[in-house]
Coordinates of C-alpha atoms and ligand atoms in Angstrom, one line a residue:
X1 CA 0.0 0.0 0.0
X2 CA 1.3 3.5 -0.8
X3 CA 2.1 5.5 2.3
X4 CA -0.9 7.4 3.6
X5 CA 0.5 8.4 7.0
X6 CA 3.4 10.9 7.4
X7 CA 5.1 11.9 10.6
X8 CA 6.9 15.2 10.3
X9 CA 9.4 16.4 12.9
X10 CA 9.4 20.1 13.6
X11 CA 12.0 22.2 15.4
X12 CA 11.6 25.3 17.3
X13 CA 12.0 27.2 14.1
X14 CA 8.6 25.9 12.9
X15 CA 7.5 25.6 9.3
X16 CA 10.4 27.6 7.8
X17 CA 12.8 25.0 9.1
X18 CA 11.1 22.1 7.2
X19 CA 12.9 20.4 4.4
X20 CA 10.9 20.6 1.0
X21 CA 9.9 16.9 1.2
X22 CA 8.5 17.4 4.7
X23 CA 6.7 20.6 3.7
X24 CA 5.1 18.8 0.7
X25 CA 3.7 16.1 3.0
X26 CA 2.3 18.7 5.3
X27 CA 0.8 20.8 2.5
X28 CA -0.8 17.8 0.7
X29 CA -2.3 16.2 3.9
X30 CA -6.1 16.0 4.3
X31 CA -5.9 15.6 8.1
X32 CA -3.4 17.2 10.4
X33 CA -2.6 15.8 13.9
X34 CA -0.5 17.3 16.6
X35 CA -0.2 19.4 19.8
X36 CA -1.7 22.8 19.8
X37 CA 1.8 24.3 19.8
X38 CA 2.5 22.7 16.4
X39 CA -1.0 23.0 14.9
X40 CA -0.9 26.7 15.6
X41 CA 2.1 27.0 13.3
X42 CA -0.1 26.0 10.4
X43 CA -2.6 28.6 9.0
X44 CA -6.2 27.3 9.3
X45 CA -7.3 26.4 5.8
X46 CA -10.3 24.3 6.6
X47 CA -8.5 21.0 6.8
X48 CA -9.5 18.5 9.5
X49 CA -7.3 18.9 12.6
X50 CA -6.9 16.7 15.6
X51 CA -5.1 17.5 18.8
X52 CA -3.6 14.8 21.0
X53 CA -6.2 13.0 23.0
X54 CA -5.8 12.0 26.7
X55 CA -4.7 9.3 27.2
X56 CA -2.4 9.6 24.2
X57 CA -2.9 5.9 23.3
X58 CA -6.3 6.7 21.9
X59 CA -4.6 8.4 19.0
X60 CA -3.7 5.1 17.5
X61 CA -7.3 4.2 16.9
X62 CA -8.1 7.7 15.6
X63 CA -5.3 7.5 13.1
X64 CA -6.2 3.9 12.1
X65 CA -9.8 5.0 11.4
X66 CA -8.4 7.4 8.7
X67 CA -6.4 4.8 6.9
X68 CA -6.3 5.6 3.2
X69 CA -6.7 9.4 3.8
X70 CA -3.6 11.5 3.6
X71 CA -2.8 12.0 7.3
X72 CA 0.2 14.1 8.6
X73 CA 1.3 13.9 12.2
X74 CA 3.4 16.8 13.5
X75 CA 6.0 15.9 16.1
X76 CA 8.8 17.5 18.0
X77 CA 12.3 16.9 16.6
X78 CA 12.9 13.3 15.8
X79 CA 9.6 11.4 16.1
X80 CA 11.5 8.1 16.7
X81 CA 13.4 9.5 19.6
X82 CA 11.0 9.4 22.6
X83 CA 8.3 10.7 20.3
X84 CA 4.9 9.7 18.8
X85 CA 6.7 7.8 15.9
X86 CA 7.6 5.1 18.4
X87 CA 4.0 4.4 19.3
X88 CA 2.7 4.6 15.7
X89 CA 5.5 2.4 14.2
X90 CA 4.1 -0.4 16.5
X91 CA 0.6 0.1 15.1
X92 CA 1.0 0.9 11.4
X93 CA 3.1 -1.1 8.9
X94 CA 6.3 0.7 7.8
X95 CA 5.4 0.5 4.1
X96 CA 2.3 2.6 4.9
X97 CA 4.1 5.5 6.5
X98 CA 6.8 8.0 5.9
X99 CA 8.8 9.6 8.8
X100 CA 10.8 12.7 8.2
X101 CA 12.8 13.7 11.4
X102 CA 14.2 17.1 12.4
X103 CA 17.3 17.1 14.7
X104 CA 16.5 15.6 18.1
X105 CA 17.1 17.5 21.3
X106 CA 20.1 15.2 21.9
X107 CA 21.6 16.2 18.5
X108 CA 20.9 19.9 19.2
X109 CA 22.4 19.7 22.7
X110 CA 25.6 18.0 21.4
X111 CA 25.9 20.6 18.7
X112 CA 25.7 23.3 21.4
X113 CA 28.1 21.7 23.8
X114 CA 30.6 20.0 21.4
X115 CA 29.8 16.6 23.0
X116 CA 30.1 13.4 21.0
X117 CA 26.5 12.0 20.6
X118 CA 27.7 8.4 20.7
X119 CA 29.5 8.9 24.0
X120 CA 26.6 10.5 26.0
X121 CA 24.0 8.7 28.0
X122 CA 20.6 9.7 26.6
X123 CA 17.6 9.5 29.0
X124 CA 14.2 10.9 29.2
X125 CA 12.5 12.2 32.3
X126 CA 9.5 13.4 30.3
X127 CA 6.6 11.7 32.0
X128 CA 8.9 9.2 33.7
X129 CA 10.2 8.8 37.2
X130 CA 13.3 10.9 38.2
X131 CA 14.7 7.7 39.9
X132 CA 15.6 6.4 36.4
X133 CA 18.6 8.7 36.6
X134 CA 20.4 6.8 39.3
X135 CA 22.2 4.1 37.2
X136 CA 23.4 6.7 34.8
X137 CA 25.2 8.8 37.5
X138 CA 28.8 7.6 37.2
X139 CA 32.0 9.5 37.5
X140 CA 32.9 11.2 34.2
X141 CA 29.6 10.3 32.5
X142 CA 27.9 12.8 30.3
X143 CA 24.1 12.7 30.5
X144 CA 21.5 14.3 28.3
X145 CA 18.1 14.4 29.9
X146 CA 14.8 15.4 28.3
X147 CA 12.9 17.3 30.9
X148 CA 9.3 16.9 32.0
X149 CA 8.9 20.6 32.8
X150 CA 10.5 23.6 34.5
X151 CA 10.9 21.7 37.8
X152 CA 13.0 18.9 36.3
X153 CA 16.4 20.7 36.4
X154 CA 15.8 21.6 40.1
X155 CA 15.0 17.9 40.8
X156 CA 18.0 16.7 38.9
X157 CA 20.3 19.1 40.8
X158 CA 18.8 17.9 44.2
X159 CA 19.3 14.3 43.2
X160 CA 22.9 14.9 42.1
X161 CA 23.7 16.6 45.4
X162 CA 22.0 13.8 47.4
X163 CA 24.2 11.3 45.6
X164 CA 27.4 13.2 46.4
X165 CA 27.7 14.5 42.8
X166 CA 27.3 18.3 43.8
X167 CA 30.4 19.3 41.7
X168 CA 28.7 18.1 38.5
X169 CA 28.4 20.7 35.8
X170 CA 24.8 21.3 34.6
X171 CA 23.8 23.1 31.4
X172 CA 20.1 23.7 30.9
X173 CA 19.2 24.3 27.3
X174 CA 15.8 26.0 26.7
X175 CA 14.0 26.1 23.3
X176 CA 17.0 25.1 21.3
X177 CA 16.8 26.3 17.7
X178 CA 14.2 28.9 18.3
X179 CA 13.9 32.6 19.0
X180 CA 13.5 31.9 22.8
X181 CA 16.7 29.8 23.0
X182 CA 18.6 30.4 26.3
X183 CA 21.1 28.4 28.4
X184 CA 21.9 28.3 32.1
X185 CA 25.1 27.0 33.5
X186 CA 25.9 26.0 37.1
X187 CA 27.2 23.2 39.2
X188 CA 24.5 21.0 40.8
X189 CA 25.5 22.4 44.3
X190 CA 25.3 26.0 43.1
X191 CA 22.0 25.4 41.1
X192 CA 19.4 28.1 42.0
X193 CA 15.9 26.6 41.6
X194 CA 12.9 28.1 39.9
X195 CA 14.5 29.9 36.9
X196 CA 13.8 27.7 33.9
X197 CA 11.3 27.4 31.0
X198 CA 9.2 24.3 30.7
X199 CA 10.7 23.3 27.4
X200 CA 14.3 22.4 28.2
X201 CA 16.9 19.7 27.9
X202 CA 19.5 19.1 30.7
X203 CA 23.2 18.3 30.1
X204 CA 25.1 16.9 33.1
X205 CA 28.9 16.4 33.2
X206 CA 29.0 14.0 36.2
X207 CA 31.7 14.8 38.8
X208 CA 31.8 12.8 42.0
X209 CA 32.4 14.6 45.2
X210 CA 34.7 13.0 47.9
X211 CA 31.8 11.1 49.6
X212 CA 30.1 9.8 46.5
X213 CA 29.5 6.0 46.6
X214 CA 30.7 4.2 43.4
X215 CA 27.7 2.2 42.2
X216 CA 28.6 0.7 38.8
X217 CA 26.0 -1.2 36.7
X218 CA 27.8 -4.5 36.9
X219 CA 26.3 -6.9 39.4
X220 CA 27.8 -7.2 42.9
X221 CA 27.0 -3.8 44.5
X222 CA 28.1 -3.6 48.1
X223 CA 25.5 -5.0 50.6
X224 CA 25.2 -1.5 52.1
X225 CA 23.8 -0.2 48.9
X226 CA 20.5 -2.0 49.8
X227 CA 18.2 -1.6 52.8
X228 CA 17.6 -5.1 54.1
X229 CA 16.6 -7.2 57.1
X230 CA 19.4 -9.7 56.7
X231 CA 17.5 -11.8 54.2
X232 CA 19.6 -10.8 51.2
X233 CA 21.8 -12.6 48.7
X234 CA 25.2 -11.2 49.7
X235 CA 27.5 -9.3 47.4
X236 CA 29.8 -12.1 46.2
X237 CA 26.9 -14.6 45.8
X238 CA 24.8 -12.0 44.1
X239 CA 27.5 -11.4 41.4
X240 CA 27.8 -15.1 40.8
X241 CA 24.0 -15.5 40.7
X242 CA 23.6 -12.7 38.1
X243 CA 26.3 -14.3 36.0
X244 CA 24.3 -17.5 36.0
X245 CA 21.0 -15.7 35.2
X246 CA 22.6 -14.0 32.3
X247 CA 20.7 -10.7 31.9
X248 CA 19.8 -9.9 28.3
X249 CA 18.3 -6.5 27.2
X250 CA 14.5 -6.8 27.0
X251 CA 14.2 -10.0 28.9
X252 CA 12.1 -10.7 32.0
X253 CA 13.2 -12.1 35.3
X254 CA 11.1 -13.6 38.1
X255 CA 12.8 -13.1 41.5
X256 CA 11.0 -15.4 43.9
X257 CA 11.4 -14.7 47.6
X258 CA 12.9 -11.4 46.6
X259 CA 13.8 -10.2 50.1
X260 CA 15.4 -6.8 49.5
X261 CA 14.9 -7.1 45.7
X262 CA 18.6 -7.1 45.2
X263 CA 18.7 -9.8 42.4
X264 CA 15.9 -8.2 40.5
X265 CA 17.3 -4.7 40.9
X266 CA 20.8 -5.7 39.7
X267 CA 19.2 -7.6 36.7
X268 CA 17.4 -4.4 35.7
X269 CA 20.4 -2.1 36.3
X270 CA 22.4 -4.2 33.8
X271 CA 20.4 -2.6 30.9
X272 CA 17.5 -0.1 30.8
X273 CA 15.4 -2.6 28.8
X274 CA 15.7 -5.4 31.3
X275 CA 12.5 -6.1 33.2
X276 CA 11.8 -8.0 36.4
X277 CA 9.0 -9.1 38.7
X278 CA 9.9 -9.5 42.4
X279 CA 7.6 -11.9 44.3
X280 CA 7.7 -11.6 48.1
X281 CA 5.2 -13.0 50.7
X282 CA 6.2 -10.8 53.7
X283 CA 4.5 -7.4 53.7
X284 CA 7.3 -5.8 55.6
X285 CA 9.8 -6.6 52.8
X286 CA 7.6 -5.1 50.1
X287 CA 8.5 -1.6 51.3
X288 CA 12.2 -2.5 51.4
X289 CA 12.0 -3.7 47.8
X290 CA 10.2 -0.6 46.6
X291 CA 12.6 1.7 48.4
X292 CA 15.6 -0.1 47.0
X293 CA 14.2 -0.1 43.5
X294 CA 13.7 3.7 43.7
X295 CA 17.0 4.5 45.2
X296 CA 19.0 2.3 42.8
X297 CA 17.2 3.5 39.6
X298 CA 14.8 0.7 38.7
X299 CA 11.4 2.2 39.6
X300 CA 9.8 0.0 36.9
X301 CA 10.4 -3.1 39.0
X302 CA 7.0 -4.9 39.4
X303 CA 6.5 -6.1 42.9
X304 CA 4.0 -8.9 43.6
X305 CA 3.0 -9.4 47.3
X306 CA 2.0 -13.0 47.9
X307 CA 2.9 -16.6 48.3
X308 CA 4.3 -18.5 45.3
X309 CA 3.4 -20.5 43.4
X310 CA -0.2 -19.0 43.6
X311 CA 1.2 -15.5 43.3
X312 CA 2.8 -16.5 39.9
X313 CA -0.6 -17.1 38.3
X314 CA -1.2 -14.8 35.4
X315 CA 2.3 -13.3 35.3
X316 CA 4.1 -13.0 32.0
X317 CA 6.3 -16.0 31.3
X318 CA 9.9 -15.2 32.2
X319 CA 13.2 -15.6 30.4
X320 CA 15.0 -16.3 33.6
X321 CA 13.8 -17.2 37.1
X322 CA 15.7 -17.0 40.4
X323 CA 14.5 -18.9 43.5
X324 CA 16.3 -17.4 46.5
X325 CA 13.6 -18.3 49.0
X326 CA 10.7 -20.8 49.2
X327 CA 12.6 -23.5 47.4
X328 CA 11.0 -26.3 49.3
X329 CA 7.5 -24.9 49.1
X330 CA 5.3 -27.2 47.0
X331 CA 5.2 -26.3 43.3
X332 CA 7.6 -23.3 43.2
X333 CA 10.3 -25.0 41.3
X334 CA 7.9 -26.9 39.0
X335 CA 5.9 -23.7 38.2
X336 CA 9.1 -21.7 37.4
X337 CA 10.3 -24.5 35.1
X338 CA 7.0 -25.0 33.4
X339 CA 6.5 -21.3 32.7
X340 CA 10.1 -20.5 31.7
X341 CA 10.4 -19.7 28.0
X342 CA 12.6 -22.0 25.8
X343 CA 16.2 -21.0 26.4
X344 CA 15.3 -19.7 29.8
X345 CA 17.6 -20.0 32.8
X346 CA 16.5 -21.3 36.2
X347 CA 18.9 -20.5 39.1
X348 CA 18.1 -21.6 42.6
X349 CA 20.2 -21.1 45.8
X350 CA 20.0 -23.2 48.9
X351 CA 21.7 -22.8 52.3
X352 CA 20.0 -25.7 54.1
X353 CA 20.7 -29.4 53.8
X354 CA 17.0 -29.9 52.9
X355 CA 17.2 -27.2 50.2
X356 CA 20.4 -28.7 48.8
X357 CA 18.7 -32.2 48.7
X358 CA 15.8 -30.7 46.7
X359 CA 18.3 -29.2 44.3
X360 CA 20.1 -32.5 43.8
X361 CA 16.7 -34.2 43.0
X362 CA 15.9 -31.5 40.5
X363 CA 19.3 -31.9 38.9
X364 CA 18.8 -35.6 38.5
X365 CA 15.5 -34.9 36.7
X366 CA 16.4 -31.9 34.6
X367 CA 20.2 -31.9 34.3
X368 CA 22.0 -28.6 34.9
X369 CA 25.0 -27.7 36.9
X370 CA 25.5 -27.6 40.7
X371 CA 28.0 -25.4 42.3
X372 CA 28.9 -24.6 45.9
X373 CA 30.4 -21.4 47.1
X374 CA 31.7 -20.6 50.5
X375 CA 32.8 -17.1 51.1
X376 CA 34.7 -15.8 54.0
X377 CA 35.3 -12.2 54.8
X378 CA 38.3 -11.0 56.8
X379 CA 37.5 -9.0 60.0
X380 CA 39.0 -7.9 63.2
X381 CA 39.5 -10.5 66.0
X382 CA 40.9 -8.4 68.8
X383 CA 44.2 -7.0 67.5
X384 CA 44.3 -9.6 64.7
X385 CA 42.5 -10.4 61.5
X386 CA 40.4 -13.5 61.1
X387 CA 38.1 -15.1 58.6
X388 CA 34.4 -14.9 59.2
X389 CA 32.6 -17.4 56.9
X390 CA 29.2 -16.7 55.4
X391 CA 26.8 -19.6 55.1
X392 CA 27.9 -21.8 52.1
X393 CA 25.5 -21.6 49.2
X394 CA 24.6 -24.5 46.8
X395 CA 23.4 -23.3 43.5
X396 CA 21.6 -25.2 40.7
X397 CA 21.7 -23.7 37.2
X398 CA 19.5 -25.3 34.6
X399 CA 18.7 -24.1 31.0
X400 CA 15.4 -25.1 29.4
X401 CA 16.1 -26.4 26.0
Ligands
SAM501 C1 8.4 14.1 24.3 S1 10.0 14.6 24.2 C2 10.2 14.7 22.5 C3 11.7 14.6 22.0 C4 11.8 14.8 20.5 N1 11.2 13.7 19.8 C5 13.2 15.0 20.1 O1 13.7 14.4 19.1 O2 13.9 15.9 20.7 C6 9.9 16.3 24.7 C7 11.1 16.8 25.4 O3 12.2 17.0 24.5 C8 13.0 18.0 24.9 N2 13.2 18.9 23.7 C9 12.8 18.6 22.5 N3 13.2 19.6 21.6 C10 13.8 20.6 22.3 C11 14.4 21.8 22.1 N4 14.4 22.3 20.8 N5 15.0 22.5 23.1 C12 15.0 22.0 24.3 N6 14.4 20.8 24.7 C13 13.9 20.1 23.7 C14 12.4 18.7 26.1 O4 13.0 18.1 27.2 C15 11.0 18.2 26.0 O5 10.4 18.2 27.2

């Protein structure tokens, strides 16, 4: 089918900034769709106009209903960069639409700052939780952040200070490419709140202060990075467990008996597209998991309060499952194995003899690899240093073929 839908990216310079091909699509359209800011740029010539509905998802149906008419959607910058094009490309076949991007806010910001686009960490805080910022805050990292509104730079400065990154340089770029363009420069610690336009993008050159904790994305964060009640897979074992689970971007983990949520959180921190569901039966631990997820930058962690295996009913099938608690409860292991997708990894840790026996039985049935890890940490014994053993852990790793 010949394309009937066009998505045209506009910059702050409006219609005069459009390339001839984009202009032709706009001029020849029978229906125009966009925000009022964009529609107001086009003189009213009687053509049908639609503004974004709320919720935005309804636009997909509206557009699909006009299939065959010449429809032009007006978007900001690059529509495929946190824009409406992402939603529409999932709903309309690509051979039915044409997308003409304008430079994105990230490209414009790099052009202003002399930063290399491929070396910056791009993130959006537009309609998304501020907590997503945490994993990106690393010494020397350069971040480009799409703002939700005028308050976003103030919130970012506060979060950087709270993380010990007060010396970081912030540049707030308002209305790039338009007549109202303006920039504000300050360190996070010197940032004065309340001075910014709603439409802005934030650049951050991360500088760690002397007290900033180093929290890399690789698994095995220090135990103190999590709030916990003692029921937590400890640092060394966590790193080994994540290596067995093998996080892959876009894949889903079930973390059963999540405790503090540390395994699910480290799975999600490994890549922004990794997803996880933490299942925990003790109500007191639900708040711990939620707090850790927010503080460590994985606010999208889904938390299910309840007893497995019943609590697993109706959950999306996982690519990997970790059983850190409730191993001997009837049906947990079987349910995880049944629901696991082909190629999925099941990893289970046991610290009791009974748990270990259960793992040995499962291995006899399903195959897989058993390992045993005993970690000791050195600590003071009077004036001397001695080894304090943690409980040895037996781990079964099985892959569903
Ligand atoms: C929904 S996102 C759309 C991003 C857009 N698709 C792009 O390619 O830049 C909207 C956010 O992008 C940022 N933004 C887009 N264009 C901008 C510009 N010219 N100047 C400053 N910020 C801009 C702002 O943070 C704004 O809140």
